[in-house]
mmCIF file with all atom_site columns, C-alpha atoms in Angstrom:
data_model
loop_
_atom_site.group_PDB
_atom_site.id
_atom_site.type_symbol
_atom_site.label_atom_id
_atom_site.label_alt_id
_atom_site.label_comp_id
_atom_site.label_asym_id
_atom_site.label_entity_id
_atom_site.label_seq_id
_atom_site.pdbx_PDB_ins_code
_atom_site.Cartn_x
_atom_site.Cartn_y
_atom_site.Cartn_z
_atom_site.occupancy
_atom_site.B_iso_or_equiv
_atom_site.pdbx_formal_charge
_atom_site.auth_seq_id
_atom_site.auth_comp_id
_atom_site.auth_asym_id
_atom_site.auth_atom_id
_atom_site.pdbx_PDB_model_num
ATOM 1   C CA . UNK A 1 1   ? 49.089 -11.213 -16.095 1.00 49.00 ? 28  UNK A CA 1
ATOM 2   C CA . UNK A 1 2   ? 48.744 -9.726  -19.557 1.00 55.00 ? 29  UNK A CA 1
ATOM 3   C CA . UNK A 1 3   ? 49.212 -6.043  -20.352 1.00 62.00 ? 30  UNK A CA 1
ATOM 4   C CA . UNK A 1 4   ? 46.500 -6.259  -23.000 1.00 73.00 ? 31  UNK A CA 1
ATOM 5   C CA . UNK A 1 5   ? 43.127 -4.680  -22.383 1.00 76.00 ? 32  UNK A CA 1
ATOM 6   C CA . UNK A 1 6   ? 41.937 -1.793  -20.269 1.00 79.00 ? 33  UNK A CA 1
ATOM 7   C CA . UNK A 1 7   ? 43.515 -0.720  -16.994 1.00 79.00 ? 34  UNK A CA 1
ATOM 8   C CA . UNK A 1 8   ? 40.517 -1.498  -14.774 1.00 73.00 ? 35  UNK A CA 1
ATOM 9   C CA . UNK A 1 9   ? 42.103 0.100   -11.687 1.00 75.00 ? 36  UNK A CA 1
ATOM 10  C CA . UNK A 1 10  ? 42.609 3.388   -13.536 1.00 76.00 ? 37  UNK A CA 1
ATOM 11  C CA . UNK A 1 11  ? 39.097 3.238   -15.003 1.00 72.00 ? 38  UNK A CA 1
ATOM 12  C CA . UNK A 1 12  ? 37.567 2.625   -11.570 1.00 71.00 ? 39  UNK A CA 1
ATOM 13  C CA . UNK A 1 13  ? 39.335 5.696   -10.203 1.00 70.00 ? 40  UNK A CA 1
ATOM 14  C CA . UNK A 1 14  ? 37.959 8.033   -12.885 1.00 74.00 ? 41  UNK A CA 1
ATOM 15  C CA . UNK A 1 15  ? 35.648 10.771  -11.720 1.00 73.00 ? 42  UNK A CA 1
ATOM 16  C CA . UNK A 1 16  ? 32.388 11.897  -13.220 1.00 70.00 ? 43  UNK A CA 1
ATOM 17  C CA . UNK A 1 17  ? 32.216 15.475  -14.433 1.00 74.00 ? 44  UNK A CA 1
ATOM 18  C CA . UNK A 1 18  ? 30.762 18.003  -12.030 1.00 71.00 ? 45  UNK A CA 1
ATOM 19  C CA . UNK A 1 19  ? 30.302 17.982  -8.296  1.00 74.00 ? 46  UNK A CA 1
ATOM 20  C CA . UNK A 1 20  ? 28.967 14.912  -6.535  1.00 71.00 ? 47  UNK A CA 1
ATOM 21  C CA . UNK A 1 21  ? 25.533 15.483  -5.037  1.00 70.00 ? 48  UNK A CA 1
ATOM 22  C CA . UNK A 1 22  ? 25.375 15.919  -1.275  1.00 73.00 ? 49  UNK A CA 1
ATOM 23  C CA . UNK A 1 23  ? 22.479 14.172  0.417   1.00 73.00 ? 50  UNK A CA 1
ATOM 24  C CA . UNK A 1 24  ? 23.526 14.491  4.048   1.00 75.00 ? 51  UNK A CA 1
ATOM 25  C CA . UNK A 1 25  ? 25.049 17.242  6.170   1.00 79.00 ? 52  UNK A CA 1
ATOM 26  C CA . UNK A 1 26  ? 28.078 15.071  6.938   1.00 83.00 ? 53  UNK A CA 1
ATOM 27  C CA . UNK A 1 27  ? 30.050 14.232  3.760   1.00 84.00 ? 54  UNK A CA 1
ATOM 28  C CA . UNK A 1 28  ? 31.289 11.020  5.401   1.00 88.00 ? 55  UNK A CA 1
ATOM 29  C CA . UNK A 1 29  ? 27.716 9.686   5.321   1.00 85.00 ? 56  UNK A CA 1
ATOM 30  C CA . UNK A 1 30  ? 27.571 10.347  1.566   1.00 85.00 ? 57  UNK A CA 1
ATOM 31  C CA . UNK A 1 31  ? 30.857 8.478   1.086   1.00 88.00 ? 58  UNK A CA 1
ATOM 32  C CA . UNK A 1 32  ? 29.620 5.526   3.137   1.00 89.00 ? 59  UNK A CA 1
ATOM 33  C CA . UNK A 1 33  ? 26.391 5.474   1.124   1.00 87.00 ? 60  UNK A CA 1
ATOM 34  C CA . UNK A 1 34  ? 28.428 5.425   -2.080  1.00 87.00 ? 61  UNK A CA 1
ATOM 35  C CA . UNK A 1 35  ? 30.538 2.522   -0.812  1.00 91.00 ? 62  UNK A CA 1
ATOM 36  C CA . UNK A 1 36  ? 27.491 0.561   0.331   1.00 92.00 ? 63  UNK A CA 1
ATOM 37  C CA . UNK A 1 37  ? 25.707 1.058   -2.985  1.00 91.00 ? 64  UNK A CA 1
ATOM 38  C CA . UNK A 1 38  ? 28.818 -0.104  -4.890  1.00 92.00 ? 65  UNK A CA 1
ATOM 39  C CA . UNK A 1 39  ? 28.859 -3.245  -2.734  1.00 95.00 ? 66  UNK A CA 1
ATOM 40  C CA . UNK A 1 40  ? 25.137 -3.742  -3.320  1.00 94.00 ? 67  UNK A CA 1
ATOM 41  C CA . UNK A 1 41  ? 25.775 -3.643  -7.072  1.00 94.00 ? 68  UNK A CA 1
ATOM 42  C CA . UNK A 1 42  ? 28.627 -6.167  -6.774  1.00 95.00 ? 69  UNK A CA 1
ATOM 43  C CA . UNK A 1 43  ? 26.514 -8.559  -4.684  1.00 96.00 ? 70  UNK A CA 1
ATOM 44  C CA . UNK A 1 44  ? 23.699 -8.269  -7.229  1.00 95.00 ? 71  UNK A CA 1
ATOM 45  C CA . UNK A 1 45  ? 26.083 -9.259  -10.027 1.00 95.00 ? 72  UNK A CA 1
ATOM 46  C CA . UNK A 1 46  ? 27.383 -12.181 -7.966  1.00 96.00 ? 73  UNK A CA 1
ATOM 47  C CA . UNK A 1 47  ? 23.831 -13.362 -7.292  1.00 96.00 ? 74  UNK A CA 1
ATOM 48  C CA . UNK A 1 48  ? 23.095 -13.390 -11.029 1.00 95.00 ? 75  UNK A CA 1
ATOM 49  C CA . UNK A 1 49  ? 26.338 -15.209 -11.779 1.00 96.00 ? 76  UNK A CA 1
ATOM 50  C CA . UNK A 1 50  ? 25.501 -17.802 -9.116  1.00 96.00 ? 77  UNK A CA 1
ATOM 51  C CA . UNK A 1 51  ? 22.056 -18.190 -10.681 1.00 96.00 ? 78  UNK A CA 1
ATOM 52  C CA . UNK A 1 52  ? 23.777 -18.809 -14.021 1.00 96.00 ? 79  UNK A CA 1
ATOM 53  C CA . UNK A 1 53  ? 25.984 -21.511 -12.510 1.00 96.00 ? 80  UNK A CA 1
ATOM 54  C CA . UNK A 1 54  ? 23.011 -23.194 -10.831 1.00 96.00 ? 81  UNK A CA 1
ATOM 55  C CA . UNK A 1 55  ? 20.919 -23.154 -14.010 1.00 96.00 ? 82  UNK A CA 1
ATOM 56  C CA . UNK A 1 56  ? 23.760 -24.551 -16.098 1.00 96.00 ? 83  UNK A CA 1
ATOM 57  C CA . UNK A 1 57  ? 24.466 -27.293 -13.566 1.00 96.00 ? 84  UNK A CA 1
ATOM 58  C CA . UNK A 1 58  ? 20.783 -28.225 -13.507 1.00 95.00 ? 85  UNK A CA 1
ATOM 59  C CA . UNK A 1 59  ? 20.710 -28.374 -17.314 1.00 94.00 ? 86  UNK A CA 1
ATOM 60  C CA . UNK A 1 60  ? 24.088 -29.976 -18.038 1.00 93.00 ? 87  UNK A CA 1
ATOM 61  C CA . UNK A 1 61  ? 25.468 -31.479 -14.840 1.00 94.00 ? 88  UNK A CA 1
ATOM 62  C CA . UNK A 1 62  ? 28.888 -29.996 -15.529 1.00 92.00 ? 89  UNK A CA 1
ATOM 63  C CA . UNK A 1 63  ? 29.989 -26.615 -16.826 1.00 94.00 ? 90  UNK A CA 1
ATOM 64  C CA . UNK A 1 64  ? 32.967 -24.635 -18.018 1.00 95.00 ? 91  UNK A CA 1
ATOM 65  C CA . UNK A 1 65  ? 33.888 -20.988 -17.669 1.00 95.00 ? 92  UNK A CA 1
ATOM 66  C CA . UNK A 1 66  ? 32.911 -20.569 -21.334 1.00 96.00 ? 93  UNK A CA 1
ATOM 67  C CA . UNK A 1 67  ? 29.442 -21.908 -20.520 1.00 95.00 ? 94  UNK A CA 1
ATOM 68  C CA . UNK A 1 68  ? 29.085 -19.304 -17.775 1.00 95.00 ? 95  UNK A CA 1
ATOM 69  C CA . UNK A 1 69  ? 30.383 -16.443 -19.910 1.00 95.00 ? 96  UNK A CA 1
ATOM 70  C CA . UNK A 1 70  ? 28.180 -17.431 -22.851 1.00 95.00 ? 97  UNK A CA 1
ATOM 71  C CA . UNK A 1 71  ? 24.985 -17.950 -20.869 1.00 95.00 ? 98  UNK A CA 1
ATOM 72  C CA . UNK A 1 72  ? 21.978 -15.899 -21.928 1.00 94.00 ? 99  UNK A CA 1
ATOM 73  C CA . UNK A 1 73  ? 18.982 -16.042 -19.639 1.00 94.00 ? 100 UNK A CA 1
ATOM 74  C CA . UNK A 1 74  ? 15.709 -17.009 -21.271 1.00 95.00 ? 101 UNK A CA 1
ATOM 75  C CA . UNK A 1 75  ? 12.549 -14.974 -20.709 1.00 96.00 ? 102 UNK A CA 1
ATOM 76  C CA . UNK A 1 76  ? 11.502 -16.875 -17.570 1.00 95.00 ? 103 UNK A CA 1
ATOM 77  C CA . UNK A 1 77  ? 14.977 -16.760 -16.015 1.00 95.00 ? 104 UNK A CA 1
ATOM 78  C CA . UNK A 1 78  ? 15.287 -13.046 -16.791 1.00 95.00 ? 105 UNK A CA 1
ATOM 79  C CA . UNK A 1 79  ? 11.908 -12.414 -15.163 1.00 95.00 ? 106 UNK A CA 1
ATOM 80  C CA . UNK A 1 80  ? 12.867 -14.413 -12.048 1.00 95.00 ? 107 UNK A CA 1
ATOM 81  C CA . UNK A 1 81  ? 16.178 -12.539 -11.809 1.00 95.00 ? 108 UNK A CA 1
ATOM 82  C CA . UNK A 1 82  ? 14.397 -9.209  -12.158 1.00 94.00 ? 109 UNK A CA 1
ATOM 83  C CA . UNK A 1 83  ? 11.977 -10.059 -9.360  1.00 95.00 ? 110 UNK A CA 1
ATOM 84  C CA . UNK A 1 84  ? 14.832 -11.228 -7.119  1.00 94.00 ? 111 UNK A CA 1
ATOM 85  C CA . UNK A 1 85  ? 16.890 -8.102  -7.859  1.00 94.00 ? 112 UNK A CA 1
ATOM 86  C CA . UNK A 1 86  ? 13.949 -5.819  -7.051  1.00 93.00 ? 113 UNK A CA 1
ATOM 87  C CA . UNK A 1 87  ? 13.343 -7.681  -3.783  1.00 94.00 ? 114 UNK A CA 1
ATOM 88  C CA . UNK A 1 88  ? 17.052 -7.476  -2.899  1.00 94.00 ? 115 UNK A CA 1
ATOM 89  C CA . UNK A 1 89  ? 17.207 -3.727  -3.531  1.00 92.00 ? 116 UNK A CA 1
ATOM 90  C CA . UNK A 1 90  ? 13.981 -3.216  -1.567  1.00 91.00 ? 117 UNK A CA 1
ATOM 91  C CA . UNK A 1 91  ? 15.557 -5.032  1.403   1.00 92.00 ? 118 UNK A CA 1
ATOM 92  C CA . UNK A 1 92  ? 18.735 -2.960  1.180   1.00 90.00 ? 119 UNK A CA 1
ATOM 93  C CA . UNK A 1 93  ? 16.865 0.331   0.807   1.00 88.00 ? 120 UNK A CA 1
ATOM 94  C CA . UNK A 1 94  ? 14.160 -0.442  3.404   1.00 88.00 ? 121 UNK A CA 1
ATOM 95  C CA . UNK A 1 95  ? 15.381 2.147   5.918   1.00 83.00 ? 122 UNK A CA 1
ATOM 96  C CA . UNK A 1 96  ? 15.600 4.867   3.288   1.00 80.00 ? 123 UNK A CA 1
ATOM 97  C CA . UNK A 1 97  ? 12.167 3.966   1.914   1.00 81.00 ? 124 UNK A CA 1
ATOM 98  C CA . UNK A 1 98  ? 10.651 4.093   5.388   1.00 81.00 ? 125 UNK A CA 1
ATOM 99  C CA . UNK A 1 99  ? 12.226 7.495   6.023   1.00 77.00 ? 126 UNK A CA 1
ATOM 100 C CA . UNK A 1 100 ? 10.901 8.789   2.691   1.00 75.00 ? 127 UNK A CA 1
ATOM 101 C CA . UNK A 1 101 ? 7.417  7.450   3.467   1.00 76.00 ? 128 UNK A CA 1
ATOM 102 C CA . UNK A 1 102 ? 7.516  9.151   6.858   1.00 72.00 ? 129 UNK A CA 1
ATOM 103 C CA . UNK A 1 103 ? 8.685  12.348  5.222   1.00 67.00 ? 130 UNK A CA 1
ATOM 104 C CA . UNK A 1 104 ? 5.734  12.259  2.820   1.00 69.00 ? 131 UNK A CA 1
ATOM 105 C CA . UNK A 1 105 ? 3.249  11.688  5.645   1.00 67.00 ? 132 UNK A CA 1
ATOM 106 C CA . UNK A 1 106 ? 4.807  13.931  8.271   1.00 59.00 ? 133 UNK A CA 1
ATOM 107 C CA . UNK A 1 107 ? 6.293  16.408  5.807   1.00 57.00 ? 134 UNK A CA 1
ATOM 108 C CA . UNK A 1 108 ? 9.443  16.578  7.922   1.00 58.00 ? 135 UNK A CA 1
ATOM 109 C CA . UNK A 1 109 ? 12.220 18.849  6.766   1.00 65.00 ? 136 UNK A CA 1
ATOM 110 C CA . UNK A 1 110 ? 14.981 17.118  4.827   1.00 68.00 ? 137 UNK A CA 1
ATOM 111 C CA . UNK A 1 111 ? 17.486 17.985  7.572   1.00 71.00 ? 138 UNK A CA 1
ATOM 112 C CA . UNK A 1 112 ? 15.419 16.106  10.160  1.00 72.00 ? 139 UNK A CA 1
ATOM 113 C CA . UNK A 1 113 ? 15.168 13.017  7.961   1.00 70.00 ? 140 UNK A CA 1
ATOM 114 C CA . UNK A 1 114 ? 18.912 13.238  7.364   1.00 74.00 ? 141 UNK A CA 1
ATOM 115 C CA . UNK A 1 115 ? 19.540 13.246  11.127  1.00 76.00 ? 142 UNK A CA 1
ATOM 116 C CA . UNK A 1 116 ? 17.186 10.298  11.581  1.00 76.00 ? 143 UNK A CA 1
ATOM 117 C CA . UNK A 1 117 ? 18.944 8.302   8.864   1.00 77.00 ? 144 UNK A CA 1
ATOM 118 C CA . UNK A 1 118 ? 22.269 8.936   10.578  1.00 77.00 ? 145 UNK A CA 1
ATOM 119 C CA . UNK A 1 119 ? 20.851 7.343   13.711  1.00 76.00 ? 146 UNK A CA 1
ATOM 120 C CA . UNK A 1 120 ? 19.900 4.091   11.875  1.00 72.00 ? 147 UNK A CA 1
#
């Protein structure tokens, strides 16, 4: 492994300035949410990379890593990826969206919605 380039482990451990926002009474829930959202982002990137591989294989029959790294989605592919990403995030966030919708209709206090989300 080369010593050239950034130290990705150190960069990943960096903290943003200021205090992290608290959304739930239990800080462990906030940490779990943070972990889940990081995983959601990673899966989204993997889905796009897989889409790249599939499109290149359809077009060329065989591909190299350079083909994957150099791929630029055309307008139609970018649109399809955007639609798929929005649908994916909507599926992941369904419980939160439902709780927010209920909060808007029922005007429940934030603490009650927080307790309900913990029970999901």
